[in-house]
Amino acid sequence: MKIENLILKLSLLTDVHLLELLNHDIKDWLTPNYSSVYQTVTYYYFRYGKIPSTDLLRHELTQRYKANYSSKLKEYEAILDQVLITEFPDSVTPKYVIDELRKDFRKRTLSDTLKQTVDNLKKGEIEECYKGLTDLVLSTSDSKYKEFIEQGNAVEEALDDWKNYEENEFVEQEVGVLCGINEIDERIFGLKPGELGVVSGRPGIGKSTLLLNFAYYPFFYMDKNVLYVSLEMRKGQVKMRMHSRGALIPYSKLKTRKLENESKNTYKTYLETLGQKKGIFYILDIPFKVDAAYIESHLVRLMRGFDIDLVVVDYLGNMNAKSAYGAKWESQGEACVELRELARKYKLPLWTATQLTRSSTESENLDTQHIAYSDMIAQTADFIFGIYETKDSRETSSLMGTFMKSRDSDKIKNFRMYYERDNMLISNLVGQSYEISWD
């Protein structure tokens, strides 16, 4: 049975299978005709958010290729006919099909390259032979990340580095995506592309609320595009918490729709303002445990439509790791590693959260040893920001924060943030009030 028929059959079964194929970027491994059909499937999925039926796929192929490649349509139709009668065996896994396709691609590439190399040798073109064999190694490499790798000789770049320093000597330090809390922003200058920040705290302390604020501030006040991946709460719940934070109306009143006239006017004004914002606050509600590869598949799909400035994943405890299937500590540690790889690969700042151990509730000096489940989280994250409460903070509507790990600054202990639990607001500590401004 032809492996490419199985691949196309797999892409038309479920969106889970299609996203797995997209994660491996298999279009380059397919022969041209099969690649055209496969890319039409993905085009339809990205555009309409669902997998096309066979009839819809035929229609889409006709619309896309009838003008320039009408002679190819019969070949595409023949492929679809073969795919239609192809049965996907229960005993065959998607991983097996993908691996077999990769092997088939390598064989074809090796055969074509060697034929060309023989021709070049006969012509005496030694440099072309060398180049062809070098390209062969790169094109059949197991690394699917090679296009994201930055490389270069630091010695050769030294003079360029000095020129860059002179041109930017008096330019302020690079600023990443700010979170709106001065004590954090002034010390790390915002979370920068490729960096992973982790919020840690005991259950119920406000980790999700803080992540929401970290996402809301750059979106609302800086017109940034934010992808908020919720692995814990429904989309409607996240959106309502966001509206509570923005309008400063208690979440419980929004949830039960018990608003007084003044609050109704405030809510209406806020929503009208929100509707005029240039930024995007995209909520991705995933109701099951996933690995970073699954999030990446959606990220790639969304980036075809708009740039993403910040990713927030709520939260690490609801993730599985693609490379770990053992104990919970191993899975969470590997999941953290995979999230950081995702941040670096696409040069995006990424915030997530994890839990602290029970012993942390008895300590006001939080350290990475208090992180639950895995030391790998502490080793992997660029920044770890801990939150906790004291008796005094509970009585003064505040929340305590500390840097448990920072690559760029000294450890900072025990500062306060203003916390309105009912309004989902965590912000700078300014007395007991917060001045709302939608301008």
mmCIF file of N, CA and C in Angstrom, residues 201-203 207 289 315-319 326-336 353-359 368-378:
data_model
loop_
_atom_site.group_PDB
_atom_site.id
_atom_site.type_symbol
_atom_site.label_atom_id
_atom_site.label_comp_id
_atom_site.label_asym_id
_atom_site.label_seq_id
_atom_site.Cartn_x
_atom_site.Cartn_y
_atom_site.Cartn_z
ATOM 1 N N GLY A 201 3.043 29.272 42.961
ATOM 2 C CA GLY A 201 2.300 29.571 44.179
ATOM 3 C C GLY A 201 1.481 28.368 44.582
ATOM 4 N N ARG A 202 0.967 28.405 45.815
ATOM 5 C CA ARG A 202 0.155 27.284 46.285
ATOM 6 C C ARG A 202 -1.208 27.301 45.590
ATOM 7 N N PRO A 203 -1.964 26.204 45.633
ATOM 8 C CA PRO A 203 -3.283 26.171 45.002
ATOM 9 C C PRO A 203 -4.199 27.258 45.565
ATOM 10 N N LYS A 207 -2.587 32.283 40.992
ATOM 11 C CA LYS A 207 -1.673 32.115 39.851
ATOM 12 C C LYS A 207 -2.378 32.429 38.525
ATOM 13 N N LYS A 289 -5.497 17.250 28.655
ATOM 14 C CA LYS A 289 -4.056 17.414 28.795
ATOM 15 C C LYS A 289 -3.376 17.295 27.437
ATOM 16 N N TYR A 315 -2.362 25.852 32.851
ATOM 17 C CA TYR A 315 -1.065 26.058 33.445
ATOM 18 C C TYR A 315 -0.243 24.809 33.265
ATOM 19 N N LEU A 316 0.996 24.771 33.758
ATOM 20 C CA LEU A 316 1.930 23.671 33.520
ATOM 21 C C LEU A 316 1.429 22.343 34.081
ATOM 22 N N GLY A 317 0.700 22.409 35.184
ATOM 23 C CA GLY A 317 0.221 21.192 35.826
ATOM 24 C C GLY A 317 -0.768 20.397 34.991
ATOM 25 N N ASN A 318 -1.386 21.036 34.008
ATOM 26 C CA ASN A 318 -2.351 20.349 33.145
ATOM 27 C C ASN A 318 -1.741 19.952 31.801
ATOM 28 N N MET A 319 -0.412 19.868 31.750
ATOM 29 C CA MET A 319 0.261 19.472 30.519
ATOM 30 C C MET A 319 0.886 18.090 30.654
ATOM 31 N N GLY A 326 6.411 8.878 32.398
ATOM 32 C CA GLY A 326 6.606 8.262 33.691
ATOM 33 C C GLY A 326 5.892 9.002 34.797
ATOM 34 N N ALA A 327 6.625 9.273 35.883
ATOM 35 C CA ALA A 327 6.051 9.938 37.036
ATOM 36 C C ALA A 327 5.657 11.373 36.718
ATOM 37 N N LYS A 328 4.793 11.935 37.576
ATOM 38 C CA LYS A 328 4.286 13.288 37.336
ATOM 39 C C LYS A 328 5.416 14.312 37.351
ATOM 40 N N TRP A 329 6.398 14.117 38.252
ATOM 41 C CA TRP A 329 7.498 15.080 38.317
ATOM 42 C C TRP A 329 8.282 15.102 37.008
ATOM 43 N N GLU A 330 8.455 13.908 36.397
ATOM 44 C CA GLU A 330 9.204 13.832 35.148
ATOM 45 C C GLU A 330 8.427 14.490 34.016
ATOM 46 N N SER A 331 7.121 14.234 33.979
ATOM 47 C CA SER A 331 6.288 14.786 32.920
ATOM 48 C C SER A 331 6.242 16.304 32.985
ATOM 49 N N GLN A 332 6.076 16.875 34.191
ATOM 50 C CA GLN A 332 6.009 18.331 34.313
ATOM 51 C C GLN A 332 7.345 18.981 33.987
ATOM 52 N N GLY A 333 8.418 18.346 34.386
ATOM 53 C CA GLY A 333 9.731 18.890 34.067
ATOM 54 C C GLY A 333 9.988 18.915 32.575
ATOM 55 N N GLU A 334 9.658 17.810 31.905
ATOM 56 C CA GLU A 334 9.841 17.740 30.454
ATOM 57 C C GLU A 334 8.897 18.701 29.735
ATOM 58 N N ALA A 335 7.674 18.863 30.250
ATOM 59 C CA ALA A 335 6.725 19.801 29.646
ATOM 60 C C ALA A 335 7.263 21.221 29.708
ATOM 61 N N CYS A 336 7.927 21.569 30.809
ATOM 62 C CA CYS A 336 8.536 22.887 30.944
ATOM 63 C C CYS A 336 9.663 23.071 29.925
ATOM 64 N N ALA A 353 2.508 28.721 34.657
ATOM 65 C CA ALA A 353 2.463 28.681 36.122
ATOM 66 C C ALA A 353 2.615 27.253 36.611
ATOM 67 N N THR A 354 3.089 27.139 37.844
ATOM 68 C CA THR A 354 3.228 25.834 38.481
ATOM 69 C C THR A 354 2.959 25.980 39.971
ATOM 70 N N GLN A 355 2.836 24.854 40.652
ATOM 71 C CA GLN A 355 2.509 24.887 42.071
ATOM 72 C C GLN A 355 3.759 24.829 42.936
ATOM 73 N N LEU A 356 3.602 25.325 44.158
ATOM 74 C CA LEU A 356 4.632 25.190 45.176
ATOM 75 C C LEU A 356 4.295 24.027 46.100
ATOM 76 N N THR A 357 5.292 23.561 46.842
ATOM 77 C CA THR A 357 5.085 22.466 47.787
ATOM 78 C C THR A 357 4.312 22.958 49.006
ATOM 79 N N ARG A 358 3.811 22.021 49.782
ATOM 80 C CA ARG A 358 3.079 22.393 51.002
ATOM 81 C C ARG A 358 3.959 23.133 51.988
ATOM 82 N N SER A 359 5.236 22.771 52.023
ATOM 83 C CA SER A 359 6.156 23.419 52.973
ATOM 84 C C SER A 359 6.318 24.904 52.686
ATOM 85 N N THR A 368 13.703 28.103 44.861
ATOM 86 C CA THR A 368 13.349 27.108 43.846
ATOM 87 C C THR A 368 13.122 25.727 44.450
ATOM 88 N N GLN A 369 13.644 25.472 45.645
ATOM 89 C CA GLN A 369 13.428 24.179 46.292
ATOM 90 C C GLN A 369 11.961 23.977 46.682
ATOM 91 N N HIS A 370 11.196 25.084 46.711
ATOM 92 C CA HIS A 370 9.784 24.993 47.063
ATOM 93 C C HIS A 370 8.886 24.665 45.870
ATOM 94 N N ILE A 371 9.451 24.568 44.664
ATOM 95 C CA ILE A 371 8.641 24.246 43.493
ATOM 96 C C ILE A 371 8.257 22.769 43.529
ATOM 97 N N ALA A 372 6.974 22.496 43.338
ATOM 98 C CA ALA A 372 6.486 21.122 43.418
ATOM 99 C C ALA A 372 6.870 20.314 42.185
ATOM 100 N N TYR A 373 7.026 19.023 42.382
ATOM 101 C CA TYR A 373 7.158 17.993 41.350
ATOM 102 C C TYR A 373 8.523 17.900 40.681
ATOM 103 N N SER A 374 9.139 19.011 40.267
ATOM 104 C CA SER A 374 10.331 18.817 39.433
ATOM 105 C C SER A 374 11.363 19.922 39.567
ATOM 106 N N ASP A 375 12.617 19.516 39.787
ATOM 107 C CA ASP A 375 13.736 20.466 39.767
ATOM 108 C C ASP A 375 13.988 20.979 38.353
ATOM 109 N N MET A 376 13.524 20.229 37.339
ATOM 110 C CA MET A 376 13.766 20.635 35.955
ATOM 111 C C MET A 376 13.086 21.960 35.636
ATOM 112 N N ILE A 377 11.989 22.263 36.317
ATOM 113 C CA ILE A 377 11.303 23.545 36.100
ATOM 114 C C ILE A 377 12.232 24.685 36.495
ATOM 115 N N ALA A 378 12.873 24.547 37.659
ATOM 116 C CA ALA A 378 13.796 25.589 38.124
ATOM 117 C C ALA A 378 15.009 25.704 37.215
#
